[in-house]
Short mmCIF file of C-alpha atoms in Angstrom, two decimals:
data_model
loop_
_atom_site.label_atom_id
_atom_site.label_comp_id
_atom_site.label_asym_id
_atom_site.label_seq_id
_atom_site.Cartn_x
_atom_site.Cartn_y
_atom_site.Cartn_z
CA SER Y 1 -137.14 105.74 49.48
CA LYS Y 2 -134.77 105.05 46.52
CA ALA Y 3 -133.02 108.03 48.71
CA ALA Y 4 -132.53 107.04 51.87
CA ALA Y 5 -131.82 103.44 50.25
CA LEU Y 6 -129.01 104.69 48.63
CA ALA Y 7 -127.49 106.39 52.06
CA ALA Y 8 -128.86 103.61 54.28
CA LYS Y 9 -126.31 101.76 52.06
CA LYS Y 10 -123.94 103.98 51.38
CA LYS Y 11 -123.50 104.20 55.15
CA LYS Y 12 -122.88 99.94 55.55
CA ALA Y 13 -120.56 99.67 53.16
CA ALA Y 14 -117.84 102.76 54.75
CA SER Y 15 -119.07 101.65 58.18
CA SER Y 16 -118.10 98.37 56.08
CA ALA Y 17 -115.09 99.98 54.70
CA THR Y 18 -113.67 101.01 57.95
CA VAL Y 19 -114.26 97.95 60.21
CA ASP Y 20 -112.40 95.98 57.78
CA LEU Y 21 -109.33 98.20 58.39
CA CYS Y 22 -109.08 98.28 62.08
CA ASP Y 23 -109.10 93.87 61.84
CA THR Y 24 -105.56 94.25 61.03
CA SER Y 25 -105.36 90.14 62.60
CA ASP Y 26 -106.91 89.41 59.30
CA ASP Y 27 -104.34 87.77 56.41
CA ASP Y 28 -104.20 89.27 53.71
CA GLU Y 29 -106.66 87.55 51.10
CA GLU Y 30 -109.23 88.44 53.36
CA ASP Y 31 -106.94 92.15 52.92
CA SER Y 32 -107.27 91.58 49.17
CA ASP Y 33 -111.43 91.08 49.51
CA ASN Y 34 -111.88 94.17 51.86
CA GLU Y 35 -109.95 96.43 49.05
CA MET Y 36 -111.62 95.29 46.78
CA GLU Y 37 -115.31 96.00 47.70
CA ILE Y 38 -113.80 99.02 48.83
CA GLU Y 39 -113.03 99.82 45.12
CA GLU Y 40 -116.09 99.01 44.91
CA ILE Y 41 -117.31 101.87 46.61
CA THR Y 42 -115.59 104.20 45.83
CA THR Y 43 -116.09 104.16 42.33
CA ALA Y 44 -119.56 104.16 43.02
CA ARG Y 45 -119.12 107.48 45.13
CA ARG Y 46 -118.07 109.18 42.41
CA GLY Y 47 -120.67 108.16 39.46
CA THR Y 48 -122.78 109.79 42.23
CA THR Y 49 -120.88 113.00 43.12
CA GLY Y 50 -120.24 113.20 39.95
CA GLY Y 51 -117.31 111.96 39.26
CA ALA Y 52 -115.58 111.34 35.49
CA PHE Y 53 -115.82 107.01 36.04
CA VAL Y 54 -119.22 105.18 36.55
CA GLY Y 55 -120.23 102.36 36.63
CA ARG Y 56 -117.62 99.01 39.10
CA ILE Y 57 -114.30 97.89 38.20
CA PRO Y 58 -114.09 94.34 36.54
CA ARG Y 59 -112.82 91.71 39.43
CA LYS Y 60 -109.98 90.86 36.48
CA GLU Y 61 -108.55 94.79 36.26
CA LEU Y 62 -109.18 94.71 40.40
CA GLY Y 63 -107.69 91.45 40.50
CA ASN Y 64 -104.68 92.80 38.50
CA ARG Y 65 -104.04 96.08 40.09
CA ASN Y 66 -103.53 94.55 42.92
CA ASN Y 67 -101.36 91.94 41.36
CA SER Y 68 -99.36 94.55 40.57
CA ASN Y 69 -99.07 95.68 44.03
CA THR Y 70 -98.12 92.92 45.80
CA SER Y 71 -94.44 94.47 46.34
CA LYS Y 72 -94.95 97.29 48.74
CA ASN Y 73 -95.63 95.96 52.94
CA SER Y 74 -99.07 95.44 53.97
CA GLY Y 75 -99.06 98.87 55.75
CA GLN Y 76 -98.74 101.35 52.11
CA GLN Y 77 -101.75 98.82 51.37
CA ARG Y 78 -103.61 99.62 54.49
CA SER Y 79 -102.24 103.33 53.93
CA GLY Y 80 -104.61 103.84 50.80
CA ALA Y 81 -107.04 101.88 52.31
CA ALA Y 82 -107.76 104.19 55.04
CA ALA Y 83 -107.13 107.31 52.20
CA ALA Y 84 -110.25 104.97 50.56
CA ALA Y 85 -112.22 104.84 53.71
CA ALA Y 86 -111.55 108.81 53.79
CA ALA Y 87 -113.05 109.65 50.55
CA ALA Y 88 -115.78 107.69 50.22
CA ALA Y 89 -116.94 109.23 53.68
CA ARG Y 90 -116.19 112.70 52.50
CA ALA Y 91 -118.05 111.39 49.19
CA SER Y 92 -121.55 110.74 51.11
CA GLY Y 93 -122.34 114.54 51.53
CA GLY Y 94 -123.33 115.80 55.09
CA ALA Y 95 -124.12 113.82 58.19
CA ASN Y 96 -123.08 110.87 57.14
CA SER Y 97 -118.96 112.23 56.52
CA SER Y 98 -118.96 112.19 60.55
CA ILE Y 99 -119.93 108.60 61.17
CA TYR Y 100 -117.23 107.81 63.23
CA PRO Y 101 -115.68 110.50 62.36
CA PRO Y 102 -112.72 109.43 65.20
CA PHE Y 103 -112.32 106.17 64.78
CA ALA Y 104 -111.84 106.54 60.70
CA ALA Y 105 -109.18 109.03 61.69
CA SER Y 106 -107.81 107.02 63.68
CA ALA Y 107 -107.35 104.59 60.69
CA SER Y 108 -105.51 105.99 58.69
CA ALA Y 109 -103.23 107.82 61.04
CA ALA Y 110 -101.96 104.41 61.89
CA ALA Y 111 -102.19 103.36 58.81
CA SER Y 112 -100.49 107.00 57.99
CA ARG Y 113 -97.94 105.85 61.00
CA GLN Y 114 -97.39 102.40 59.40
CA SER Y 115 -96.23 103.48 55.69
CA ALA Y 116 -93.80 105.65 57.23
CA SER Y 117 -92.69 103.72 59.14
CA SER Y 118 -92.37 101.45 56.90
CA HIS Y 119 -90.41 103.50 54.57
CA GLY Y 120 -88.49 104.60 56.78
CA ILE Y 121 -89.72 108.21 57.38
CA GLY Y 122 -90.04 109.28 61.21
CA GLY Y 123 -86.83 106.91 61.78
CA ALA Y 124 -83.71 110.67 62.24
CA GLY Y 125 -83.26 109.02 65.42
CA GLY Y 126 -82.64 105.06 64.93
CA SER Y 127 -80.19 106.80 61.76
CA GLU Y 128 -78.86 108.84 64.77
CA ASP Y 129 -78.57 106.77 67.58
CA ARG Y 130 -76.63 104.04 64.98
CA GLN Y 131 -74.37 107.00 63.71
CA LEU Y 132 -73.45 107.75 67.60
CA ALA Y 133 -73.08 104.64 67.78
CA HIS Y 134 -70.94 104.20 64.71
CA ALA Y 135 -68.98 107.02 65.76
CA ILE Y 136 -67.62 106.30 69.40
CA ALA Y 137 -66.24 102.86 67.11
CA ALA Y 138 -64.70 104.10 65.71
CA SER Y 139 -63.38 106.15 68.17
CA ASN Y 140 -62.57 103.50 70.00
CA ARG Y 141 -60.72 102.30 67.24
CA ASP Y 142 -58.75 104.95 66.81
CA ILE Y 143 -58.26 105.44 70.70
CA THR Y 144 -57.54 101.92 70.78
CA ARG Y 145 -54.81 102.24 67.92
CA ASP Y 146 -53.63 105.21 69.20
CA GLN Y 147 -52.68 103.34 72.44
CA ASP Y 148 -50.93 100.42 70.57
CA ASP Y 149 -48.59 102.58 68.79
CA GLU Y 150 -47.64 104.69 71.73
CA TYR Y 151 -47.28 100.81 73.58
CA TYR Y 152 -44.99 99.85 70.45
CA LYS Y 153 -42.55 102.95 70.53
CA SER Y 154 -42.20 102.95 74.05
CA LEU Y 155 -41.22 98.90 74.06
CA SER Y 156 -39.04 99.71 70.39
CA ALA Y 157 -37.64 103.43 73.07
CA ASP Y 158 -36.58 100.22 75.10
CA GLN Y 159 -35.61 97.59 73.29
CA ALA Y 160 -33.12 100.46 71.57
CA LYS Y 161 -31.97 101.39 74.99
CA ALA Y 162 -31.48 98.36 76.35
CA ASP Y 163 -29.45 97.44 73.33
CA ALA Y 164 -27.26 100.13 73.45
CA LYS Y 165 -27.38 99.72 76.86
CA ARG Y 166 -25.79 96.16 76.46
CA ARG Y 167 -23.12 97.72 73.86
CA GLU Y 168 -21.72 99.22 75.98
CA GLU Y 169 -21.19 97.70 78.77
CA GLN Y 170 -20.00 94.64 76.56
CA GLU Y 171 -17.14 98.26 74.97
CA ARG Y 172 -16.74 98.61 78.91
CA LYS Y 173 -15.64 94.81 79.06
CA GLU Y 174 -13.42 94.82 75.91
CA GLN Y 175 -12.24 97.79 76.59
CA GLU Y 176 -11.27 96.75 80.46
CA GLU Y 177 -10.25 93.62 79.09
CA LEU Y 178 -7.75 94.96 76.46
CA ASP Y 179 -6.33 98.02 78.99
CA ARG Y 180 -5.47 94.72 81.37
CA ILE Y 181 -3.22 92.98 77.56
CA LEU Y 182 -1.85 96.27 77.53
CA GLU Y 183 -1.16 96.80 81.07
CA ALA Y 184 -0.20 92.89 81.46
CA SER Y 185 2.42 93.97 78.34
CA LYS Y 186 3.38 96.87 79.67
CA ALA Y 187 4.48 95.66 83.33
CA GLN Y 188 5.77 92.75 81.43
CA ALA Y 189 8.01 94.99 79.22
CA GLU Y 190 8.68 96.48 81.68
CA GLU Y 191 10.50 93.50 83.44
CA ASP Y 192 11.82 92.57 80.60
CA ASP Y 193 13.92 94.80 80.49
CA LYS Y 194 14.82 95.20 83.80
CA GLN Y 195 16.48 92.20 83.34
CA ARG Y 196 17.85 93.02 80.50
CA ARG Y 197 19.64 96.13 82.90
CA GLN Y 198 20.45 94.13 84.87
CA GLN Y 199 21.83 91.93 83.05
CA ILE Y 200 23.47 94.39 81.32
CA LYS Y 201 25.43 95.52 84.30
CA GLU Y 202 26.89 91.94 85.32
CA GLU Y 203 28.73 92.02 82.54
CA ALA Y 204 29.98 95.25 82.67
CA ARG Y 205 30.66 94.87 86.04
CA LYS Y 206 32.64 92.00 84.70
CA MET Y 207 34.10 93.58 82.31
CA LEU Y 208 34.98 96.57 84.85
CA GLU Y 209 38.91 96.44 86.28
CA GLU Y 210 38.99 97.33 89.38
CA GLU Y 211 39.25 101.08 91.06
CA PRO Y 212 43.12 101.78 91.38
CA PRO Y 213 43.68 103.47 95.27
CA THR Y 214 44.24 106.71 96.35
CA GLY Y 215 47.56 108.19 96.70
CA LEU Y 216 49.84 106.12 93.96
CA GLY Y 217 49.91 109.16 92.18
CA PRO Y 218 49.82 110.44 88.99
CA GLU Y 219 51.70 107.86 87.27
CA TYR Y 220 49.34 104.77 88.41
CA GLU Y 221 45.59 107.00 88.97
CA THR Y 222 43.81 109.71 87.47
CA GLU Y 223 39.99 111.03 87.90
CA VAL Y 224 36.84 111.59 85.36
CA ALA Y 225 34.55 113.76 86.57
CA PHE Y 226 30.98 112.19 84.82
CA ARG Y 227 28.18 115.16 84.17
CA LEU Y 228 25.12 113.21 84.16
CA PRO Y 229 21.97 114.21 82.30
CA ALA Y 230 19.00 115.93 83.67
CA GLY Y 231 16.48 113.13 85.14
CA CYS Y 232 19.56 111.05 87.30
CA GLY Y 233 19.36 112.00 90.43
CA LYS Y 234 22.13 113.27 90.00
CA SER Y 235 24.42 116.02 88.12
CA ARG Y 236 27.38 114.02 88.46
CA VAL Y 237 29.11 111.32 88.77
CA VAL Y 238 33.68 110.60 89.83
CA ARG Y 239 36.40 107.63 89.54
CA ARG Y 240 39.25 107.19 89.34
CA PHE Y 241 41.19 105.53 86.29
CA SER Y 242 44.53 104.51 85.32
CA PRO Y 243 45.55 106.63 82.62
CA THR Y 244 46.57 104.49 80.18
CA ALA Y 245 42.71 102.16 79.99
CA SER Y 246 40.85 102.84 77.58
CA VAL Y 247 37.13 104.39 76.48
CA SER Y 248 35.64 100.72 77.17
CA GLN Y 249 36.13 101.25 80.55
CA LEU Y 250 33.86 104.52 81.01
CA TYR Y 251 30.65 102.95 78.87
CA TYR Y 252 31.12 99.92 81.68
CA TYR Y 253 31.49 101.97 84.46
CA LEU Y 254 27.82 104.15 84.40
CA ARG Y 255 26.76 101.36 82.94
CA THR Y 256 26.86 99.41 86.66
CA CYS Y 257 25.23 103.10 87.90
CA ASP Y 258 21.84 102.68 88.78
CA GLU Y 259 22.32 106.80 88.18
CA MET Y 260 21.49 106.01 84.08
CA ASP Y 261 18.82 103.27 84.84
CA ASP Y 262 15.68 105.75 83.70
CA VAL Y 263 18.32 106.67 80.88
CA LYS Y 264 18.30 104.37 77.51
CA ARG Y 265 19.97 105.45 74.97
CA TRP Y 266 23.69 108.46 75.59
CA VAL Y 267 26.55 108.72 74.58
CA LEU Y 268 30.02 109.92 75.67
CA CYS Y 269 31.33 113.28 75.17
CA THR Y 270 34.17 115.59 75.65
CA GLN Y 271 34.44 119.07 77.39
CA ALA Y 272 36.69 120.68 74.54
CA GLY Y 273 35.06 120.57 71.60
CA MET Y 274 32.08 117.66 72.66
CA GLU Y 275 34.04 115.45 70.22
CA GLU Y 276 31.49 112.40 70.89
CA VAL Y 277 34.46 109.01 72.05
CA LYS Y 278 32.67 106.22 70.97
CA GLU Y 279 33.09 103.28 72.58
CA ASP Y 280 35.40 100.79 70.80
CA ASP Y 281 37.95 104.12 70.67
CA GLU Y 282 41.00 102.67 71.64
CA ARG Y 283 42.51 105.08 72.23
CA PHE Y 284 43.84 105.67 76.28
CA LEU Y 285 41.60 108.29 78.90
CA GLU Y 286 45.82 110.12 79.62
CA THR Y 287 45.53 110.53 75.61
CA LEU Y 288 42.16 112.18 75.28
CA GLY Y 289 43.52 114.80 78.33
CA LEU Y 290 41.89 112.84 80.98
CA ALA Y 291 45.21 112.53 82.92
CA PRO Y 292 45.04 113.52 85.97
CA ARG Y 293 41.71 114.56 86.21
CA GLY Y 294 39.11 115.22 83.63
CA LEU Y 295 35.68 115.32 82.32
CA ILE Y 296 33.40 114.13 80.93
CA ILE Y 297 30.32 114.77 79.43
CA VAL Y 298 26.96 112.00 78.84
CA LYS Y 299 24.44 113.03 76.26
CA ASP Y 300 21.44 111.46 76.49
CA LEU Y 301 20.53 110.79 72.88
CA ASP Y 302 16.71 111.35 73.19
CA ALA Y 303 15.88 113.79 74.99
#
């Protein structure tokens, strides 16, 4: 009868421990009381199975153990309780070990899963999702940065092209203005030169003596031929002078000729020996051997 009473007590304690594990809605104080009772039962079972320690654990010592585990989460506590219940069930032996086995195993598995979840075990899927999200975010940042770089490069290139185009336009306008000024200056210089030549012609005509009539004889007239430089339009011109005319009359005559407009600097030379005859030479034409006719050469000093 004592053995039957002891077995009934063991069965009741194991069933109470198993039911207490499934009551997850109890507060922390009730869980603590259940864990202490389970600890007492487990100690008693160890005594009956020949464990090293026989007897009940004092509640003060059990409370100290509970206080040392206050930092652990509720999942870990339930896992420890489930392990204790499973050990108690195995300690009951024989047919008693099969009392409510599915329920006890389910409670133990649930507690184990909760404990593993609290420690991050089995959360590989969530970690992979977070890593994938981080990788996608980093890739998007890289793409955005690359797009920004390309945009700023394109903007800089467009700005450089616009600046170059403005510079070219400015240089073109400046060159056109310079060309216009040079052209105007050149035209003004040509006009001034033309006016100057015209003035020289007018002064030369005033200084040039009248041409003697034909048929007066060698005493009153001499015919002088002038060989002109290349590019004058004519190769020579002829005019009659007085045999007693000075060399300056030859210069006056050439200055009035339109054929000499393009010759800027020139001098007269005799045919014999290419002797230069200056404008201030006071000799007469007959003295130079130009009467009753003669040839004088016009030398272009810039040719």
